[in-house]
């Protein structure tokens, strides 16, 4: 069994960081779901309790889609930072696979497990605040934070400042607007939901289309050797091929498990819908999600770059 590592053992000092024994555990109950209370309101799309399993499912989807934890050309990085670590599963697996690395995961919510590898630790923190780490990193990783960060250029600037010369940063995320190989998505409740979701997060200061600009924004921040890789992720098991059907089933489950949590707070608080209107609408959306005649997919990007030596 891995030893329990106390949060006080972390080797970073942040003006904005919070101890895991503090009031950040006072989660907010709303619409039958639980949301984090640290910087309440910044993560109202994300619900804590049912979200843990879904975040781990997203990790499995990413591993199957990308083939490995990191696509950047790493060479035994000594210090690794995982921004928006969620359940901590990526950080834990990277630490397990790379025992020579010291891995730190940060997130707004302290939902990570108590028993972790000795070379892994977690901190409650907001990556959009000023970064004040004690030492720079060899690799900085962030995945699926499109609904959390409103200023990615700032994240890229903070990342390059906190890398050693020659260190890598990698950002993996969804291009949230659904794609389709034909016109089967047109006019559906699913398409309307996707457009409303993009509208809602835009009103919250977020941009679901931001990953399309990651490459140029990283270059503007000073990164070199920037690489953009795109992957197609089916939205349900409509695609041909066993691997595509597995990925489609996983992604359909991912959306359905998060559908109520992503929609209810956003639609009622931001778009002005009633709870009953949302519930009724989601019945039609769920029906479309399961319809294999709707050939929709997501573009998932991995963009990584190096700090000049």
Coordinates of C-alpha atoms in Angstrom, one line a residue:
X1 CA 0.0 0.0 0.0
X2 CA 1.3 3.4 -0.9
X3 CA 2.1 5.7 2.1
X4 CA -0.3 8.6 2.8
X5 CA 1.4 11.8 2.0
X6 CA 0.3 14.9 3.9
X7 CA -0.4 18.1 2.0
X8 CA 2.0 19.9 4.2
X9 CA 4.8 17.9 2.5
X10 CA 4.3 19.8 -0.8
X11 CA 7.4 21.7 -2.1
X12 CA 5.5 24.7 -3.4
X13 CA 4.4 27.9 -1.8
X14 CA 1.4 29.7 -3.1
X15 CA -0.3 32.9 -1.8
X16 CA -3.5 31.4 -3.2
X17 CA -3.1 27.8 -2.2
X18 CA -5.3 26.1 0.4
X19 CA -4.7 23.3 2.8
X20 CA -6.7 20.2 2.2
X21 CA -7.8 20.3 5.8
X22 CA -9.4 23.7 5.4
X23 CA -12.9 24.9 4.5
X24 CA -12.4 23.7 0.9
X25 CA -14.1 20.5 2.0
X26 CA -17.3 22.4 2.7
X27 CA -18.8 21.5 -0.7
X28 CA -22.0 23.2 -1.9
X29 CA -25.2 21.1 -2.4
X30 CA -27.4 22.2 -5.3
X31 CA -29.9 20.5 -7.7
X32 CA -29.1 17.2 -5.9
X33 CA -25.4 17.5 -6.8
X34 CA -22.3 18.7 -5.0
X35 CA -20.0 21.4 -6.2
X36 CA -16.6 22.6 -4.8
X37 CA -16.7 25.6 -2.5
X38 CA -13.2 27.0 -3.0
X39 CA -13.7 30.0 -5.3
X40 CA -17.3 29.0 -5.5
X41 CA -18.9 29.8 -8.9
X42 CA -15.8 29.2 -11.0
X43 CA -16.6 25.6 -11.4
X44 CA -20.3 25.5 -11.4
X45 CA -20.3 23.3 -14.5
X46 CA -18.5 20.6 -12.5
X47 CA -20.2 18.5 -9.8
X48 CA -17.9 16.7 -7.3
X49 CA -19.5 13.5 -6.1
X50 CA -20.7 11.9 -9.4
X51 CA -17.9 13.6 -11.3
X52 CA -15.1 11.4 -9.8
X53 CA -16.0 8.4 -11.8
X54 CA -16.6 10.4 -15.0
X55 CA -13.2 12.1 -14.7
X56 CA -11.6 8.7 -14.4
X57 CA -13.6 7.6 -17.5
X58 CA -12.2 10.6 -19.3
X59 CA -8.7 9.5 -18.3
X60 CA -9.4 6.1 -19.9
X61 CA -10.7 7.7 -23.0
X62 CA -7.6 9.9 -23.3
X63 CA -5.3 6.9 -22.8
X64 CA -7.1 4.9 -25.5
X65 CA -7.2 7.8 -27.9
X66 CA -3.6 9.1 -27.4
X67 CA -2.0 5.8 -26.7
X68 CA 0.0 7.1 -23.7
X69 CA 0.0 9.6 -20.9
X70 CA 2.1 12.2 -22.6
X71 CA 2.8 12.8 -26.3
X72 CA 5.6 15.4 -25.7
X73 CA 9.1 13.9 -26.2
X74 CA 10.1 13.6 -22.6
X75 CA 13.4 12.3 -21.2
X76 CA 13.0 11.3 -17.5
X77 CA 11.6 14.7 -16.3
X78 CA 12.6 15.3 -12.7
X79 CA 9.8 17.7 -11.7
X80 CA 6.3 17.4 -13.2
X81 CA 3.2 19.6 -12.7
X82 CA -0.3 18.4 -13.6
X83 CA -2.7 21.4 -13.7
X84 CA -6.3 20.7 -13.0
X85 CA -5.5 17.2 -11.8
X86 CA -9.1 16.3 -10.9
X87 CA -9.1 12.9 -9.2
X88 CA -5.3 12.8 -9.6
X89 CA -5.3 9.7 -11.7
X90 CA -3.0 11.1 -14.4
X91 CA -0.5 12.3 -11.8
X92 CA -0.6 9.0 -9.9
X93 CA -0.1 6.9 -13.0
X94 CA 2.7 9.2 -14.3
X95 CA 4.4 9.0 -10.9
X96 CA 4.1 5.2 -10.9
X97 CA 5.5 4.9 -14.4
X98 CA 8.3 7.4 -13.7
X99 CA 9.6 6.8 -10.2
X100 CA 12.5 9.2 -10.9
X101 CA 10.0 12.1 -11.3
X102 CA 8.5 14.3 -8.5
X103 CA 4.9 14.9 -9.6
X104 CA 2.7 17.6 -8.2
X105 CA -1.0 17.9 -9.1
X106 CA -3.1 21.0 -8.5
X107 CA -6.8 21.5 -8.5
X108 CA -9.6 23.6 -7.0
X109 CA -11.2 20.5 -5.4
X110 CA -9.4 18.2 -2.9
X111 CA -11.0 15.0 -4.3
X112 CA -7.7 13.1 -4.8
X113 CA -7.1 9.7 -3.0
X114 CA -5.3 9.6 0.4
X115 CA -2.9 6.8 -0.6
X116 CA -0.6 7.8 -3.4
X117 CA 3.0 7.0 -4.6
X118 CA 5.7 8.6 -2.5
X119 CA 6.8 10.7 -5.5
X120 CA 3.3 12.3 -6.0
X121 CA 1.6 15.0 -4.1
X122 CA -1.4 17.3 -4.4
X123 CA -2.3 20.9 -3.7
X124 CA -5.5 22.9 -3.7
X125 CA -4.9 25.8 -6.0
X126 CA -6.1 27.9 -8.9
X127 CA -3.8 27.9 -11.9
X128 CA -5.2 31.2 -13.1
X129 CA -3.7 32.9 -10.1
X130 CA 0.0 33.9 -9.9
X131 CA 2.3 30.9 -9.8
X132 CA 4.9 31.0 -7.1
X133 CA 6.7 27.6 -7.1
X134 CA 9.9 26.9 -5.3
X135 CA 11.5 25.3 -8.3
X136 CA 10.8 25.1 -12.1
X137 CA 9.5 22.0 -13.8
X138 CA 10.7 19.8 -16.6
X139 CA 7.2 19.0 -17.8
X140 CA 3.8 20.7 -17.3
X141 CA 0.7 18.9 -18.2
X142 CA -3.0 19.9 -18.4
X143 CA -5.9 18.0 -19.8
X144 CA -9.6 18.8 -20.4
X145 CA -9.6 22.2 -18.7
X146 CA -11.6 24.0 -21.5
X147 CA -14.5 24.6 -19.1
X148 CA -12.3 25.9 -16.3
X149 CA -9.8 28.4 -17.8
X150 CA -10.9 31.7 -19.3
X151 CA -7.5 33.0 -20.2
X152 CA -5.3 30.3 -21.8
X153 CA -2.6 32.7 -23.0
X154 CA -2.1 33.6 -19.3
X155 CA -1.8 29.9 -18.5
X156 CA 0.8 29.5 -21.3
X157 CA 2.8 32.5 -20.1
X158 CA 2.8 31.1 -16.5
X159 CA 3.8 27.7 -17.8
X160 CA 6.8 28.9 -19.8
X161 CA 8.0 31.0 -16.8
X162 CA 7.9 27.9 -14.6
X163 CA 9.7 25.5 -16.9
X164 CA 13.5 24.8 -16.9
X165 CA 15.2 25.7 -20.2
X166 CA 14.3 22.9 -22.6
X167 CA 11.3 21.8 -20.5
X168 CA 8.0 20.9 -22.2
X169 CA 4.4 21.9 -21.7
X170 CA 1.5 19.9 -23.1
X171 CA -2.2 20.8 -23.2
X172 CA -4.8 18.2 -24.2
X173 CA -8.4 19.3 -24.7
X174 CA -11.7 19.1 -26.6
X175 CA -12.8 21.4 -29.4
X176 CA -16.3 21.5 -27.9
X177 CA -18.3 22.1 -31.0
X178 CA -19.5 18.8 -32.3
X179 CA -18.5 17.7 -35.8
X180 CA -20.4 15.4 -38.1
X181 CA -19.5 13.4 -41.2
X182 CA -22.9 14.2 -42.8
X183 CA -26.0 16.2 -42.1
X184 CA -27.4 13.8 -39.5
X185 CA -26.7 16.2 -36.6
X186 CA -28.5 19.1 -38.2
X187 CA -31.7 20.2 -36.5
X188 CA -31.4 17.7 -33.6
X189 CA -31.9 18.5 -29.9
X190 CA -28.3 17.3 -29.5
X191 CA -27.0 20.0 -31.9
X192 CA -29.1 22.6 -30.1
X193 CA -27.8 21.5 -26.7
X194 CA -24.2 21.8 -28.0
X195 CA -24.8 25.3 -29.3
X196 CA -26.4 26.3 -26.0
X197 CA -23.6 24.9 -24.0
X198 CA -21.1 26.9 -26.0
X199 CA -23.2 30.0 -25.5
X200 CA -23.5 29.4 -21.8
X201 CA -19.8 28.9 -21.2
X202 CA -19.0 32.0 -23.4
X203 CA -21.2 34.1 -21.1
X204 CA -19.1 32.7 -18.2
X205 CA -16.0 34.0 -19.8
X206 CA -14.9 30.6 -21.2
X207 CA -14.4 29.6 -24.8
X208 CA -15.2 26.0 -25.9
X209 CA -13.4 26.7 -29.2
X210 CA -10.2 27.9 -27.6
X211 CA -8.0 24.8 -28.4
X212 CA -8.0 25.8 -32.1
X213 CA -5.8 28.7 -31.0
X214 CA -3.5 26.8 -28.6
X215 CA -0.6 26.4 -31.1
X216 CA -0.3 30.0 -32.0
X217 CA -0.9 31.2 -28.4
X218 CA 1.9 28.9 -27.2
X219 CA 4.2 30.3 -29.9
X220 CA 3.2 33.8 -28.9
X221 CA 4.1 32.9 -25.3
X222 CA 7.6 32.0 -26.3
X223 CA 7.4 28.2 -26.9
X224 CA 9.4 26.6 -29.7
X225 CA 9.0 23.3 -31.5
X226 CA 5.2 23.5 -31.0
X227 CA 3.3 20.5 -32.3
X228 CA -0.5 20.2 -32.7
X229 CA -2.0 16.8 -33.0
X230 CA -5.7 16.2 -33.7
X231 CA -7.7 13.1 -32.9
X232 CA -11.3 12.2 -33.8
X233 CA -13.5 10.8 -31.0
X234 CA -16.9 9.4 -31.9
X235 CA -19.8 10.6 -29.8
X236 CA -21.5 7.2 -29.7
X237 CA -20.9 3.7 -31.2
X238 CA -21.9 4.8 -34.8
X239 CA -18.4 4.5 -36.3
X240 CA -17.1 1.4 -38.0
X241 CA -14.4 -0.6 -36.4
X242 CA -14.1 -2.2 -32.9
X243 CA -11.8 0.4 -31.5
X244 CA -14.0 3.2 -32.8
X245 CA -17.1 1.6 -31.3
X246 CA -15.4 1.2 -27.9
X247 CA -14.3 4.8 -27.9
X248 CA -17.8 5.9 -29.0
X249 CA -19.5 3.9 -26.2
X250 CA -17.1 5.4 -23.7
X251 CA -17.6 8.9 -24.9
X252 CA -21.4 8.5 -25.0
X253 CA -21.3 7.3 -21.4
X254 CA -19.0 10.3 -20.5
X255 CA -21.5 12.8 -21.9
X256 CA -24.6 11.1 -20.5
X257 CA -23.0 10.8 -17.0
X258 CA -22.2 14.5 -17.0
X259 CA -25.2 15.8 -19.0
X260 CA -27.3 16.8 -16.0
X261 CA -24.4 18.3 -14.1
X262 CA -23.1 20.3 -17.1
X263 CA -26.5 21.5 -18.1
X264 CA -28.6 22.3 -15.0
X265 CA -26.6 25.0 -13.3
X266 CA -25.5 26.5 -16.7
X267 CA -29.0 26.6 -18.3
X268 CA -30.8 27.9 -15.2
X269 CA -28.3 30.4 -13.9
X270 CA -26.8 31.6 -17.1
X271 CA -29.3 31.0 -19.8
X272 CA -32.5 31.7 -17.7
X273 CA -34.2 28.3 -18.2
X274 CA -36.4 26.8 -15.5
X275 CA -35.5 23.4 -13.9
X276 CA -38.5 21.7 -15.6
X277 CA -37.5 23.1 -19.0
X278 CA -34.0 21.7 -18.7
X279 CA -35.3 18.3 -17.5
X280 CA -37.7 18.1 -20.5
X281 CA -35.0 19.2 -22.9
X282 CA -32.5 16.7 -21.7
X283 CA -34.9 13.8 -22.4
X284 CA -34.6 14.7 -26.1
X285 CA -30.9 15.3 -25.9
X286 CA -30.4 11.9 -24.3
X287 CA -32.4 10.2 -27.0
X288 CA -30.2 11.8 -29.7
X289 CA -27.0 10.8 -27.8
X290 CA -28.0 7.2 -28.1
X291 CA -29.1 7.4 -31.8
X292 CA -26.4 5.7 -33.9
X293 CA -27.9 7.4 -37.0
X294 CA -26.4 10.7 -35.8
X295 CA -22.8 10.5 -36.9
X296 CA -21.2 13.1 -34.6
X297 CA -17.7 13.2 -33.2
X298 CA -15.4 15.5 -31.3
X299 CA -12.0 16.8 -32.2
X300 CA -9.5 16.3 -29.3
X301 CA -6.2 18.1 -29.6
X302 CA -2.8 17.6 -27.9
X303 CA -0.6 20.7 -28.3
X304 CA 2.9 20.7 -26.8
X305 CA 5.9 22.9 -27.0
X306 CA 9.4 23.5 -25.5
X307 CA 10.9 26.3 -23.6
X308 CA 14.0 27.6 -25.5
X309 CA 17.3 26.5 -24.0

